[in-house]
Amino acid sequence: MTLRPARWSDLGLIMRWRNHDLPREAMRTHPTTEEWMDRWYLMQKLAYMIALIQVLIGMVSCSRSGEVSIFIAPESARGRGHGLDALNQFMALATAEGIDYLWAETDKPNLFRKAGFIDGERQRNLEWATNCDHGLKVYGPGQ
């Protein structure tokens, strides 16, 4: 698996992936638009496409505030560890860029916990820092 910097030309593919998955996402209720994708791209500090043998299977990014987003494409084989591999590679790249704090808001926290994120102060938030304690508190949906 490799990560390569995301390009403006990738936005159409990312938008198709996001809209294809809309029915399974609990935290998003509206389709992604081109205008939203343009704003999203400009707000990212780091954004990488995930590739397996030169086939794009997803993306991982963090905003300027450190919010991490990861998405494995509907066409790819989910549940095979690609998300965790990509997240671990991304965290190493972020650390090399001098980023020492990342966070994620998710209703599916297991991926982030496996990568070393811990539960944050707010509901559904998980955090990772280069100097953090790895104690976990578990939040369920709606808590």
CSV table of C-alpha atoms in Angstrom, one decimal:
chain,number,residue,atom,x,y,z
A,1,MET,CA,0.0,0.0,0.0
A,2,THR,CA,1.2,3.5,-0.8
A,3,LEU,CA,0.0,7.0,-0.1
A,4,ARG,CA,0.4,9.8,-2.6
A,5,PRO,CA,-0.5,13.4,-2.2
A,6,ALA,CA,-4.1,14.1,-3.3
A,7,ARG,CA,-4.6,16.4,-6.3
A,8,TRP,CA,-7.4,18.7,-7.3
A,9,SER,CA,-8.2,16.2,-10.1
A,10,ASP,CA,-9.0,13.5,-7.4
A,11,LEU,CA,-11.9,15.5,-6.0
A,12,GLY,CA,-14.5,14.1,-8.5
A,13,LEU,CA,-13.5,10.5,-7.5
A,14,ILE,CA,-13.6,11.3,-3.8
A,15,MET,CA,-17.0,12.9,-4.2
A,16,ARG,CA,-18.4,9.9,-6.0
A,17,TRP,CA,-17.1,7.6,-3.2
A,18,ARG,CA,-18.7,9.8,-0.5
A,19,ASN,CA,-22.0,10.0,-2.3
A,20,HIS,CA,-22.1,6.2,-3.0
A,21,ASP,CA,-21.6,5.6,0.7
A,22,LEU,CA,-24.2,8.1,2.0
A,23,PRO,CA,-26.8,5.5,3.1
A,24,ARG,CA,-24.3,3.8,5.5
A,25,GLU,CA,-22.9,7.0,7.1
A,26,ALA,CA,-24.6,7.9,10.4
A,27,MET,CA,-23.0,11.3,10.7
A,28,ARG,CA,-23.8,12.7,7.2
A,29,THR,CA,-27.2,13.1,5.7
A,30,HIS,CA,-26.7,15.2,2.5
A,31,PRO,CA,-24.9,14.4,-0.7
A,32,THR,CA,-21.5,15.9,-1.2
A,33,THR,CA,-21.4,18.7,-3.8
A,34,GLU,CA,-18.6,20.0,-6.0
A,35,GLU,CA,-18.6,23.3,-4.0
A,36,TRP,CA,-18.2,21.4,-0.7
A,37,MET,CA,-15.4,19.3,-2.2
A,38,ASP,CA,-13.6,22.5,-3.3
A,39,ARG,CA,-13.8,24.0,0.2
A,40,TRP,CA,-12.8,20.7,1.8
A,41,TYR,CA,-9.7,20.5,-0.4
A,42,LEU,CA,-8.6,24.0,0.4
A,43,MET,CA,-9.0,23.4,4.2
A,44,GLN,CA,-6.8,20.3,4.3
A,45,LYS,CA,-3.3,20.5,5.8
A,46,LEU,CA,-2.4,17.1,4.5
A,47,ALA,CA,-4.4,14.9,2.1
A,48,TYR,CA,-3.3,11.6,0.6
A,49,MET,CA,-4.8,9.1,-1.8
A,50,ILE,CA,-4.5,5.4,-0.8
A,51,ALA,CA,-3.4,3.1,-3.5
A,52,LEU,CA,-2.9,-0.7,-3.7
A,53,ILE,CA,-0.8,-1.7,-6.7
A,54,GLN,CA,-1.5,1.7,-8.3
A,55,VAL,CA,-5.3,1.3,-7.9
A,56,LEU,CA,-6.9,4.1,-5.8
A,57,ILE,CA,-8.9,2.6,-2.9
A,58,GLY,CA,-9.4,5.6,-0.6
A,59,MET,CA,-8.1,8.8,0.9
A,60,VAL,CA,-6.9,10.0,4.3
A,61,SER,CA,-6.5,13.6,5.3
A,62,CYS,CA,-6.3,16.1,8.2
A,63,SER,CA,-7.6,19.6,8.3
A,64,ARG,CA,-5.7,22.6,9.6
A,65,SER,CA,-7.2,21.9,13.0
A,66,GLY,CA,-5.9,18.4,13.0
A,67,GLU,CA,-9.2,16.6,12.3
A,68,VAL,CA,-8.5,13.3,10.5
A,69,SER,CA,-10.7,11.8,7.9
A,70,ILE,CA,-10.3,8.4,6.2
A,71,PHE,CA,-12.4,6.8,3.6
A,72,ILE,CA,-12.0,3.4,1.9
A,73,ALA,CA,-13.8,3.3,-1.5
A,74,PRO,CA,-16.9,1.2,-1.9
A,75,GLU,CA,-15.3,-0.6,-4.8
A,76,SER,CA,-12.4,-1.8,-2.7
A,77,ALA,CA,-12.2,-4.7,-0.3
A,78,ARG,CA,-13.2,-3.3,3.1
A,79,GLY,CA,-12.5,-5.1,6.3
A,80,ARG,CA,-9.0,-6.2,5.2
A,81,GLY,CA,-6.9,-3.8,7.3
A,82,HIS,CA,-6.3,-1.3,4.5
A,83,GLY,CA,-7.7,1.6,6.6
A,84,LEU,CA,-5.5,0.8,9.5
A,85,ASP,CA,-2.4,0.5,7.3
A,86,ALA,CA,-3.2,3.8,5.6
A,87,LEU,CA,-3.9,5.6,8.9
A,88,ASN,CA,-0.6,4.4,10.4
A,89,GLN,CA,1.3,5.5,7.3
A,90,PHE,CA,-0.5,8.9,7.4
A,91,MET,CA,0.3,9.4,11.1
A,92,ALA,CA,4.0,8.8,10.4
A,93,LEU,CA,3.8,11.4,7.6
A,94,ALA,CA,2.0,13.9,9.8
A,95,THR,CA,4.6,13.4,12.5
A,96,ALA,CA,7.4,14.0,10.0
A,97,GLU,CA,5.6,17.2,9.0
A,98,GLY,CA,5.7,18.4,12.6
A,99,ILE,CA,2.1,17.7,13.5
A,100,ASP,CA,1.9,16.3,17.0
A,101,TYR,CA,-1.9,16.4,17.6
A,102,LEU,CA,-4.7,14.8,15.5
A,103,TRP,CA,-8.3,14.2,16.4
A,104,ALA,CA,-11.3,12.4,14.8
A,105,GLU,CA,-15.1,12.6,15.3
A,106,THR,CA,-16.6,9.2,14.5
A,107,ASP,CA,-19.3,6.9,15.4
A,108,LYS,CA,-17.1,4.0,14.4
A,109,PRO,CA,-14.0,4.4,16.7
A,110,ASN,CA,-12.3,1.0,16.5
A,111,LEU,CA,-10.0,1.9,13.5
A,112,PHE,CA,-8.8,5.0,15.3
A,113,ARG,CA,-8.3,3.2,18.6
A,114,LYS,CA,-6.3,0.5,16.9
A,115,ALA,CA,-4.0,3.3,15.5
A,116,GLY,CA,-3.4,4.6,19.1
A,117,PHE,CA,-6.1,7.3,19.4
A,118,ILE,CA,-7.7,7.7,22.8
A,119,ASP,CA,-11.1,8.9,23.7
A,120,GLY,CA,-11.3,12.7,23.9
A,121,GLU,CA,-13.2,15.1,26.1
A,122,ARG,CA,-16.2,15.4,23.7
A,123,GLN,CA,-18.6,12.6,22.8
A,124,ARG,CA,-17.5,10.7,19.7
A,125,ASN,CA,-14.1,12.4,19.6
A,126,LEU,CA,-10.9,10.5,19.6
A,127,GLU,CA,-7.4,12.1,19.9
A,128,TRP,CA,-3.8,11.2,19.2
A,129,ALA,CA,-0.8,13.1,20.3
A,130,THR,CA,2.9,12.3,20.4
A,131,ASN,CA,2.9,12.5,24.1
A,132,CYS,CA,-0.5,11.1,25.1
A,133,ASP,CA,-1.5,8.5,27.6
A,134,HIS,CA,-3.2,5.5,25.9
A,135,GLY,CA,-6.0,4.9,28.4
A,136,LEU,CA,-9.4,4.3,26.8
A,137,LYS,CA,-12.9,5.3,27.7
A,138,VAL,CA,-15.6,3.8,25.5
A,139,TYR,CA,-18.5,5.8,24.2
A,140,GLY,CA,-21.4,4.2,22.4
A,141,PRO,CA,-23.6,5.8,19.8
A,142,GLY,CA,-25.8,8.5,21.3
A,143,GLN,CA,-23.9,8.8,24.6
